């Protein structure tokens, strides 16, 4: 049976404050006993079984992972079965660390070397679906644009190393495509030099940043678009003297409009900048940070894990697909087994307002796996088996496998998101505590 869930909020410092945060508002709508703290940052709402913020079944207060274990017929005495994903709502005020996630193989290696900073053996692919205008940095820019910025901003050359950047320019100008081993190896050297400049020559970084900002003020843009200038200003304010403040010069600045969606797997450098999104991530904590963060920075691991792909930002977009037979469901299926996202949108048509047409129920696909659904807008009647209930904004449900659900919207717009996966989630019972 469909089960109502109580979920967790994360109050990380980069979250939007109080009622400015969609996370706060949505959480309060579904958890009426919660008082929103006006000055408290509300960064993430977690919907999943991850031990750092496990969902509980509202009726029984039991962890969702236990309910899934109980209901799994192939379960051989496991106390808990985890979902392979966490669905999140995020409200981002400013940049939250330049980072990359390892592949499964890399994660296993890192975990063996350093189980404190890499608490599990799993990978963490990520998908971000824009609820509002949503900005992020993702993947290295095409080589041409990096070259253009090296020309326009000698400060970038200085922190990446004169010799290293010269070599990179030569490789590209000699006709090696940006996909080639040579190009990637040359970029890697530039990147490595730059990351280490933060500890090897912090004064150089501070000086070059100052000169870089002066150059921006004089109107020089290189390959930058005007929308990237406020991003640079925000980084300057929140992370003064941080070498990561140069990152928009070599990473793609993506500006997603509501309903647009992007995905990146392991080995891709990225940073969320601002806005609200639905995020689907692998059920893991493995994050390797490069800069723009007070948290642990692991330069060596980061340099080794990156794939140094240089590409247009469109590479990371996930195309929406209307499901045949389910006209109100749009699927976002990235190239990974850990999660697929469904957007469920029912709009009342103006002309037929008083007609029965609006009362035609919307069927949701019956899936062979469990899923989590969050209602983001509106109110509706949900029918399943012989049950019927009103579902509304803020409600979060676990839908067990093979459940047929019919939804009849009571409002002008009903909007919900559902995440599922056919995989079994990781075993978290060996995690270190604390
Ligand atoms: Zn990430």
Short mmCIF file of C-alpha atoms and ligand atoms in Angstrom, two decimals:
data_model
loop_
_atom_site.label_atom_id
_atom_site.label_comp_id
_atom_site.label_asym_id
_atom_site.label_seq_id
_atom_site.Cartn_x
_atom_site.Cartn_y
_atom_site.Cartn_z
CA UNK A 1 0.00 0.00 0.00
CA UNK A 2 1.04 3.56 -0.66
CA UNK A 3 2.69 4.86 2.54
CA UNK A 4 2.99 8.43 3.75
CA UNK A 5 6.58 9.28 4.74
CA UNK A 6 8.19 11.66 7.22
CA UNK A 7 11.43 12.95 5.79
CA UNK A 8 14.54 14.89 6.78
CA UNK A 9 15.68 18.42 6.12
CA UNK A 10 19.35 19.43 5.93
CA UNK A 11 20.20 22.91 7.16
CA UNK A 12 23.52 23.40 5.36
CA UNK A 13 24.80 26.99 5.39
CA UNK A 14 24.42 27.45 1.61
CA UNK A 15 20.65 26.82 1.76
CA UNK A 16 18.11 29.60 1.33
CA UNK A 17 16.79 31.10 4.59
CA UNK A 18 13.40 30.36 6.16
CA UNK A 19 10.38 30.89 3.95
CA UNK A 20 12.52 32.07 1.02
CA UNK A 21 13.42 28.40 0.68
CA UNK A 22 11.17 26.04 -1.27
CA UNK A 23 12.60 23.26 0.91
CA UNK A 24 11.28 24.99 4.05
CA UNK A 25 7.86 25.71 2.54
CA UNK A 26 7.37 22.28 1.06
CA UNK A 27 8.57 20.55 4.22
CA UNK A 28 6.25 22.65 6.41
CA UNK A 29 3.32 21.88 4.08
CA UNK A 30 3.85 18.16 4.60
CA UNK A 31 4.96 18.22 8.25
CA UNK A 32 2.47 20.64 9.88
CA UNK A 33 4.04 20.37 13.33
CA UNK A 34 7.22 21.98 11.98
CA UNK A 35 7.87 25.68 12.68
CA UNK A 36 10.02 27.29 9.98
CA UNK A 37 12.93 29.22 11.53
CA UNK A 38 13.07 32.53 9.63
CA UNK A 39 16.90 32.76 9.82
CA UNK A 40 17.57 29.03 9.44
CA UNK A 41 18.99 27.87 6.11
CA UNK A 42 16.89 25.11 4.52
CA UNK A 43 19.16 23.47 1.95
CA UNK A 44 17.89 19.97 1.19
CA UNK A 45 14.86 17.78 1.74
CA UNK A 46 15.92 14.11 1.63
CA UNK A 47 13.54 11.43 0.40
CA UNK A 48 15.16 8.02 0.65
CA UNK A 49 16.60 5.46 3.03
CA UNK A 50 20.15 6.80 3.40
CA UNK A 51 21.28 6.40 7.05
CA UNK A 52 22.17 10.11 7.29
CA UNK A 53 18.53 11.07 6.80
CA UNK A 54 16.27 8.02 6.60
CA UNK A 55 12.59 8.42 5.77
CA UNK A 56 10.14 6.93 8.26
CA UNK A 57 6.70 5.54 7.59
CA UNK A 58 4.28 8.00 9.23
CA UNK A 59 1.80 5.40 10.49
CA UNK A 60 4.36 3.15 12.18
CA UNK A 61 7.43 5.42 12.70
CA UNK A 62 9.48 2.58 11.27
CA UNK A 63 12.38 3.24 8.90
CA UNK A 64 11.37 2.86 5.25
CA UNK A 65 14.34 0.50 4.67
CA UNK A 66 12.77 -1.92 7.19
CA UNK A 67 9.38 -1.79 5.50
CA UNK A 68 11.01 -2.52 2.14
CA UNK A 69 12.90 -5.48 3.67
CA UNK A 70 9.71 -6.91 5.20
CA UNK A 71 7.77 -6.67 1.97
CA UNK A 72 10.47 -8.12 -0.26
CA UNK A 73 9.62 -11.73 -1.03
CA UNK A 74 13.16 -12.56 -2.16
CA UNK A 75 14.64 -11.17 1.02
CA UNK A 76 16.74 -13.65 2.96
CA UNK A 77 16.59 -12.30 6.49
CA UNK A 78 17.91 -8.83 5.80
CA UNK A 79 16.73 -6.30 8.39
CA UNK A 80 16.93 -3.43 5.95
CA UNK A 81 16.86 -3.00 2.19
CA UNK A 82 17.92 0.37 0.85
CA UNK A 83 16.84 2.28 -2.20
CA UNK A 84 19.74 2.95 -4.61
CA UNK A 85 18.84 6.65 -4.83
CA UNK A 86 17.95 9.66 -2.74
CA UNK A 87 15.44 12.07 -4.23
CA UNK A 88 16.00 15.59 -2.91
CA UNK A 89 14.54 19.05 -3.19
CA UNK A 90 17.31 21.66 -3.00
CA UNK A 91 17.17 25.43 -2.38
CA UNK A 92 20.52 27.01 -3.08
CA UNK A 93 21.54 30.50 -2.02
CA UNK A 94 25.16 30.39 -3.18
CA UNK A 95 27.88 28.10 -4.56
CA UNK A 96 28.38 24.90 -2.67
CA UNK A 97 31.85 23.54 -3.39
CA UNK A 98 33.55 22.49 -6.57
CA UNK A 99 33.40 18.71 -6.56
CA UNK A 100 33.50 15.39 -8.34
CA UNK A 101 32.18 11.90 -7.52
CA UNK A 102 34.11 8.66 -8.03
CA UNK A 103 33.11 5.63 -10.09
CA UNK A 104 32.32 2.42 -8.15
CA UNK A 105 35.87 1.15 -8.65
CA UNK A 106 37.41 4.45 -7.60
CA UNK A 107 35.05 4.65 -4.61
CA UNK A 108 36.06 1.18 -3.39
CA UNK A 109 39.73 2.16 -3.63
CA UNK A 110 39.21 5.50 -1.84
CA UNK A 111 37.13 3.84 0.87
CA UNK A 112 39.90 1.34 1.59
CA UNK A 113 42.50 4.12 1.78
CA UNK A 114 40.45 6.63 3.78
CA UNK A 115 37.17 5.34 5.23
CA UNK A 116 36.62 8.51 7.26
CA UNK A 117 36.37 10.82 4.26
CA UNK A 118 34.97 8.18 1.89
CA UNK A 119 32.43 6.37 4.06
CA UNK A 120 31.11 3.87 1.50
CA UNK A 121 32.03 2.01 -1.69
CA UNK A 122 29.40 3.46 -3.97
CA UNK A 123 29.24 5.85 -6.83
CA UNK A 124 27.03 8.92 -6.86
CA UNK A 125 25.62 9.88 -10.24
CA UNK A 126 23.54 13.07 -10.07
CA UNK A 127 20.55 14.46 -11.92
CA UNK A 128 19.20 17.99 -11.40
CA UNK A 129 15.76 18.99 -12.66
CA UNK A 130 15.15 22.75 -12.48
CA UNK A 131 12.08 23.82 -10.46
CA UNK A 132 13.06 27.48 -10.86
CA UNK A 133 15.85 29.02 -12.93
CA UNK A 134 18.73 26.82 -11.81
CA UNK A 135 22.42 27.49 -12.36
CA UNK A 136 25.42 25.22 -12.11
CA UNK A 137 28.94 24.76 -13.39
CA UNK A 138 29.37 21.44 -15.11
CA UNK A 139 32.20 19.86 -17.08
CA UNK A 140 35.17 21.55 -18.72
CA UNK A 141 34.37 24.05 -21.45
CA UNK A 142 35.23 23.18 -25.04
CA UNK A 143 39.01 23.58 -25.55
CA UNK A 144 38.43 26.55 -27.84
CA UNK A 145 36.76 28.51 -25.03
CA UNK A 146 39.45 27.61 -22.51
CA UNK A 147 42.05 28.91 -24.97
CA UNK A 148 40.02 32.08 -25.46
CA UNK A 149 39.91 32.68 -21.69
CA UNK A 150 43.64 31.98 -21.34
CA UNK A 151 44.19 34.70 -23.94
CA UNK A 152 41.80 37.19 -22.37
CA UNK A 153 42.85 36.58 -18.75
CA UNK A 154 46.60 36.21 -18.22
CA UNK A 155 45.79 35.66 -14.51
CA UNK A 156 44.46 32.22 -15.38
CA UNK A 157 47.74 31.46 -17.17
CA UNK A 158 49.71 32.47 -14.11
CA UNK A 159 47.84 30.14 -11.72
CA UNK A 160 47.71 27.28 -14.24
CA UNK A 161 51.42 27.75 -14.96
CA UNK A 162 53.00 29.50 -17.98
CA UNK A 163 54.70 26.33 -19.15
CA UNK A 164 51.66 24.11 -18.61
CA UNK A 165 49.25 26.42 -20.42
CA UNK A 166 51.68 26.90 -23.30
CA UNK A 167 51.83 23.14 -23.73
CA UNK A 168 48.03 22.91 -23.69
CA UNK A 169 47.76 25.62 -26.34
CA UNK A 170 50.34 23.89 -28.50
CA UNK A 171 48.57 20.53 -28.32
CA UNK A 172 45.24 22.03 -29.40
CA UNK A 173 46.76 24.29 -32.07
CA UNK A 174 48.68 21.35 -33.50
CA UNK A 175 45.35 19.75 -34.30
CA UNK A 176 44.90 17.25 -31.48
CA UNK A 177 41.14 17.12 -30.91
CA UNK A 178 39.85 17.95 -27.44
CA UNK A 179 38.86 14.28 -27.00
CA UNK A 180 42.44 13.12 -27.53
CA UNK A 181 44.68 11.70 -24.82
CA UNK A 182 47.21 14.46 -25.49
CA UNK A 183 44.69 17.25 -24.98
CA UNK A 184 43.33 15.72 -21.79
CA UNK A 185 46.80 15.09 -20.38
CA UNK A 186 47.79 18.71 -21.08
CA UNK A 187 44.63 20.04 -19.42
CA UNK A 188 45.28 17.79 -16.44
CA UNK A 189 48.71 19.39 -15.92
CA UNK A 190 47.22 22.90 -15.99
CA UNK A 191 44.48 21.91 -13.59
CA UNK A 192 46.86 20.21 -11.18
CA UNK A 193 49.20 23.19 -11.08
CA UNK A 194 46.25 25.47 -10.39
CA UNK A 195 44.76 23.38 -7.58
CA UNK A 196 48.10 23.12 -5.80
CA UNK A 197 48.76 26.85 -6.17
CA UNK A 198 46.27 27.29 -3.32
CA UNK A 199 48.73 25.70 -0.88
CA UNK A 200 52.04 26.25 -2.73
CA UNK A 201 51.60 29.95 -3.49
CA UNK A 202 48.47 31.43 -1.89
CA UNK A 203 49.80 34.98 -2.31
CA UNK A 204 50.01 34.46 -6.06
CA UNK A 205 46.38 33.31 -6.08
CA UNK A 206 45.21 36.37 -4.12
CA UNK A 207 47.18 38.75 -6.36
CA UNK A 208 46.00 37.14 -9.57
CA UNK A 209 42.37 37.16 -8.40
CA UNK A 210 42.64 40.88 -7.67
CA UNK A 211 44.06 41.55 -11.11
CA UNK A 212 41.41 39.28 -12.69
CA UNK A 213 38.58 41.25 -11.04
CA UNK A 214 40.10 44.51 -12.27
CA UNK A 215 40.18 43.13 -15.77
CA UNK A 216 36.51 42.11 -15.52
CA UNK A 217 35.64 45.60 -14.30
CA UNK A 218 37.34 47.06 -17.37
CA UNK A 219 34.88 45.08 -19.51
CA UNK A 220 37.06 42.17 -20.73
CA UNK A 221 34.95 39.03 -21.14
CA UNK A 222 36.85 36.38 -23.14
CA UNK A 223 34.39 33.49 -23.61
CA UNK A 224 32.27 34.56 -20.63
CA UNK A 225 28.64 35.55 -21.03
CA UNK A 226 27.24 38.48 -19.04
CA UNK A 227 25.21 36.12 -16.79
CA UNK A 228 28.45 34.64 -15.47
CA UNK A 229 29.61 37.95 -13.97
CA UNK A 230 27.25 37.79 -10.93
CA UNK A 231 28.44 34.21 -10.35
CA UNK A 232 32.04 35.42 -10.19
CA UNK A 233 31.00 38.24 -7.83
CA UNK A 234 29.20 35.84 -5.52
CA UNK A 235 32.25 33.53 -5.37
CA UNK A 236 34.49 36.51 -4.64
CA UNK A 237 32.25 37.46 -1.72
CA UNK A 238 31.83 34.00 -0.20
CA UNK A 239 35.27 32.51 -0.89
CA UNK A 240 37.82 35.35 -0.98
CA UNK A 241 41.28 34.21 -2.10
CA UNK A 242 40.03 30.77 -3.17
CA UNK A 243 41.53 29.46 -6.40
CA UNK A 244 38.09 27.99 -7.19
CA UNK A 245 36.97 31.56 -7.99
CA UNK A 246 38.59 31.04 -11.42
CA UNK A 247 36.39 28.01 -12.16
CA UNK A 248 33.80 29.75 -14.40
CA UNK A 249 36.69 30.43 -16.81
CA UNK A 250 37.23 26.74 -17.56
CA UNK A 251 33.88 25.13 -16.64
CA UNK A 252 30.57 25.35 -18.51
CA UNK A 253 28.07 27.71 -16.89
CA UNK A 254 24.65 26.09 -17.33
CA UNK A 255 21.46 28.07 -16.78
CA UNK A 256 18.51 25.67 -16.71
CA UNK A 257 14.95 26.92 -17.14
CA UNK A 258 12.14 25.25 -15.13
CA UNK A 259 11.58 21.75 -16.50
CA UNK A 260 15.08 21.43 -17.94
CA UNK A 261 17.18 18.64 -16.58
CA UNK A 262 20.84 17.70 -16.56
CA UNK A 263 22.79 14.61 -15.56
CA UNK A 264 26.40 13.75 -14.96
CA UNK A 265 27.91 10.53 -13.74
CA UNK A 266 31.27 10.06 -12.05
CA UNK A 267 34.47 11.90 -13.03
CA UNK A 268 32.82 15.21 -13.98
CA UNK A 269 33.75 18.42 -12.16
CA UNK A 270 30.69 20.42 -11.11
CA UNK A 271 29.28 22.97 -8.66
CA UNK A 272 25.72 24.05 -8.01
CA UNK A 273 25.37 27.83 -7.99
CA UNK A 274 21.80 28.94 -7.28
CA UNK A 275 18.10 28.13 -7.60
CA UNK A 276 15.77 25.27 -6.67
CA UNK A 277 15.79 21.80 -8.11
CA UNK A 278 14.67 18.21 -7.75
CA UNK A 279 17.84 16.19 -7.43
CA UNK A 280 18.26 12.45 -7.82
CA UNK A 281 21.57 11.05 -6.56
CA UNK A 282 23.09 7.66 -5.96
CA UNK A 283 22.78 6.55 -2.32
CA UNK A 284 26.36 7.49 -1.34
CA UNK A 285 28.39 10.13 0.51
CA UNK A 286 31.45 9.96 -1.72
CA UNK A 287 32.33 13.49 -2.72
CA UNK A 288 35.82 14.70 -3.61
CA UNK A 289 36.08 18.45 -3.18
CA UNK A 290 38.40 20.73 -5.11
CA UNK A 291 37.74 24.23 -3.78
CA UNK A 292 35.07 26.75 -2.66
CA UNK A 293 34.36 24.87 0.56
CA UNK A 294 35.32 24.83 4.24
CA UNK A 295 35.15 21.01 4.08
CA UNK A 296 37.91 18.48 3.43
CA UNK A 297 39.75 19.04 0.13
CA UNK A 298 41.52 16.07 -1.46
CA UNK A 299 43.57 17.41 -4.38
CA UNK A 300 45.37 14.22 -5.25
CA UNK A 301 42.21 12.07 -5.42
CA UNK A 302 40.41 14.74 -7.38
CA UNK A 303 43.13 15.07 -10.01
CA UNK A 304 43.17 11.30 -10.48
CA UNK A 305 39.40 10.86 -10.68
CA UNK A 306 38.53 13.56 -13.26
CA UNK A 307 38.05 12.44 -16.88
CA UNK A 308 39.06 15.87 -18.34
CA UNK A 309 36.29 15.73 -20.93
CA UNK A 310 35.96 19.06 -22.73
CA UNK A 311 32.52 19.56 -24.27
CA UNK A 312 29.54 21.80 -24.89
CA UNK A 313 27.11 22.03 -21.97
CA UNK A 314 24.31 20.47 -24.07
CA UNK A 315 26.13 17.16 -23.58
CA UNK A 316 24.77 17.04 -20.01
CA UNK A 317 21.08 17.71 -20.81
CA UNK A 318 18.54 14.92 -20.35
CA UNK A 319 15.77 15.09 -22.99
CA UNK A 320 12.19 14.89 -21.64
CA UNK A 321 10.18 11.96 -23.00
CA UNK A 322 6.39 11.81 -23.00
CA UNK A 323 5.29 8.31 -22.03
CA UNK A 324 2.98 6.60 -24.49
CA UNK A 325 -0.39 5.90 -22.83
CA UNK A 326 0.46 8.27 -19.97
CA UNK A 327 0.02 11.78 -21.40
CA UNK A 328 0.55 13.49 -18.05
CA UNK A 329 3.83 11.76 -17.29
CA UNK A 330 7.18 12.95 -18.61
CA UNK A 331 10.18 10.71 -18.12
CA UNK A 332 13.79 11.76 -17.54
CA UNK A 333 15.90 8.64 -17.94
CA UNK A 334 19.63 9.29 -17.79
CA UNK A 335 22.17 6.66 -18.74
CA UNK A 336 22.36 5.06 -15.29
CA UNK A 337 20.51 2.34 -13.41
CA UNK A 338 20.31 4.16 -10.11
CA UNK A 339 17.27 6.31 -10.87
CA UNK A 340 14.68 7.51 -13.36
CA UNK A 341 12.55 10.59 -12.73
CA UNK A 342 8.88 11.06 -13.66
CA UNK A 343 7.25 14.46 -13.75
CA UNK A 344 3.48 14.15 -13.26
CA UNK A 345 1.64 17.26 -14.35
CA UNK A 346 -2.13 17.64 -14.63
CA UNK A 347 -3.40 20.98 -15.91
CA UNK A 348 -7.07 21.87 -15.80
CA UNK A 349 -8.02 23.08 -19.23
CA UNK A 350 -9.81 26.46 -19.28
CA UNK A 351 -12.57 25.59 -21.76
CA UNK A 352 -13.76 22.46 -20.07
CA UNK A 353 -13.70 23.78 -16.51
CA UNK A 354 -17.19 22.73 -15.56
CA UNK A 355 -17.26 19.65 -17.75
CA UNK A 356 -16.56 16.14 -16.71
CA UNK A 357 -13.41 16.09 -18.85
CA UNK A 358 -11.41 17.32 -15.90
CA UNK A 359 -12.57 14.47 -13.75
CA UNK A 360 -11.03 11.86 -15.99
CA UNK A 361 -8.49 10.21 -13.74
CA UNK A 362 -4.83 10.12 -14.67
CA UNK A 363 -3.26 6.68 -14.46
CA UNK A 364 0.28 6.44 -13.18
CA UNK A 365 2.41 3.68 -14.65
CA UNK A 366 2.49 0.60 -12.45
CA UNK A 367 6.18 -0.14 -11.86
CA UNK A 368 7.83 -3.41 -10.94
CA UNK A 369 9.93 -1.60 -8.36
CA UNK A 370 9.36 0.68 -5.38
CA UNK A 371 9.29 4.44 -5.87
CA UNK A 372 9.04 7.70 -3.96
CA UNK A 373 6.63 10.46 -4.96
CA UNK A 374 6.49 14.04 -3.69
CA UNK A 375 3.59 16.40 -4.41
CA UNK A 376 4.93 19.85 -5.19
CA UNK A 377 1.77 21.65 -6.26
CA UNK A 378 -1.99 21.27 -5.97
CA UNK A 379 -4.30 18.68 -4.52
CA UNK A 380 -5.80 15.50 -5.93
CA UNK A 381 -7.74 12.36 -5.12
CA UNK A 382 -5.62 9.23 -5.36
CA UNK A 383 -7.26 5.81 -5.79
CA UNK A 384 -5.38 2.56 -5.32
CA UNK A 385 -6.83 -0.87 -4.74
CA UNK A 386 -9.96 -0.16 -2.70
CA UNK A 387 -8.46 2.87 -1.00
CA UNK A 388 -8.92 6.50 -1.68
CA UNK A 389 -7.17 9.51 -0.20
CA UNK A 390 -6.54 13.19 -0.74
CA UNK A 391 -2.93 13.93 -1.61
CA UNK A 392 -1.56 17.46 -1.60
CA UNK A 393 1.49 19.72 -1.74
CA UNK A 394 4.16 18.62 0.73
CA UNK A 395 3.01 14.99 0.95
CA UNK A 396 5.66 12.36 0.32
CA UNK A 397 4.80 8.72 -0.39
CA UNK A 398 6.50 5.41 -0.81
CA UNK A 399 4.76 3.46 -3.58
CA UNK A 400 5.44 -0.29 -3.40
CA UNK A 401 6.08 -2.37 -6.55
CA UNK A 402 3.15 -3.12 -8.89
CA UNK A 403 0.81 -0.56 -7.37
CA UNK A 404 -1.75 0.94 -9.73
CA UNK A 405 -2.69 4.48 -8.86
CA UNK A 406 -5.30 6.78 -10.39
CA UNK A 407 -5.15 10.48 -9.70
CA UNK A 408 -7.94 13.00 -10.16
CA UNK A 409 -6.80 16.58 -9.73
CA UNK A 410 -8.85 19.01 -7.63
CA UNK A 411 -6.79 22.06 -8.53
CA UNK A 412 -5.80 24.05 -11.60
CA UNK A 413 -2.38 22.56 -11.54
CA UNK A 414 -1.22 19.35 -9.96
CA UNK A 415 2.50 18.67 -10.03
CA UNK A 416 4.42 15.75 -8.55
CA UNK A 417 7.78 14.01 -8.99
CA UNK A 418 8.39 10.31 -8.71
CA UNK A 419 11.77 8.58 -8.62
CA UNK A 420 12.35 4.85 -9.05
CA UNK A 421 15.00 2.26 -9.79
CA UNK A 422 14.99 -1.47 -10.51
CA UNK A 423 18.25 -1.91 -8.62
CA UNK A 424 18.59 -2.88 -4.98
CA UNK A 425 20.33 -0.19 -2.94
CA UNK A 426 23.70 -0.52 -1.20
CA UNK A 427 24.18 -2.24 2.11
CA UNK A 428 24.91 0.51 4.62
CA UNK A 429 25.27 -1.72 7.66
CA UNK A 430 29.08 -1.72 7.46
CA UNK A 431 29.35 2.04 7.54
CA UNK A 432 31.46 3.60 10.23
CA UNK A 433 29.41 5.52 12.71
CA UNK A 434 30.20 9.07 13.82
ZN1 LIG B 1 27.88 16.52 -6.72
#
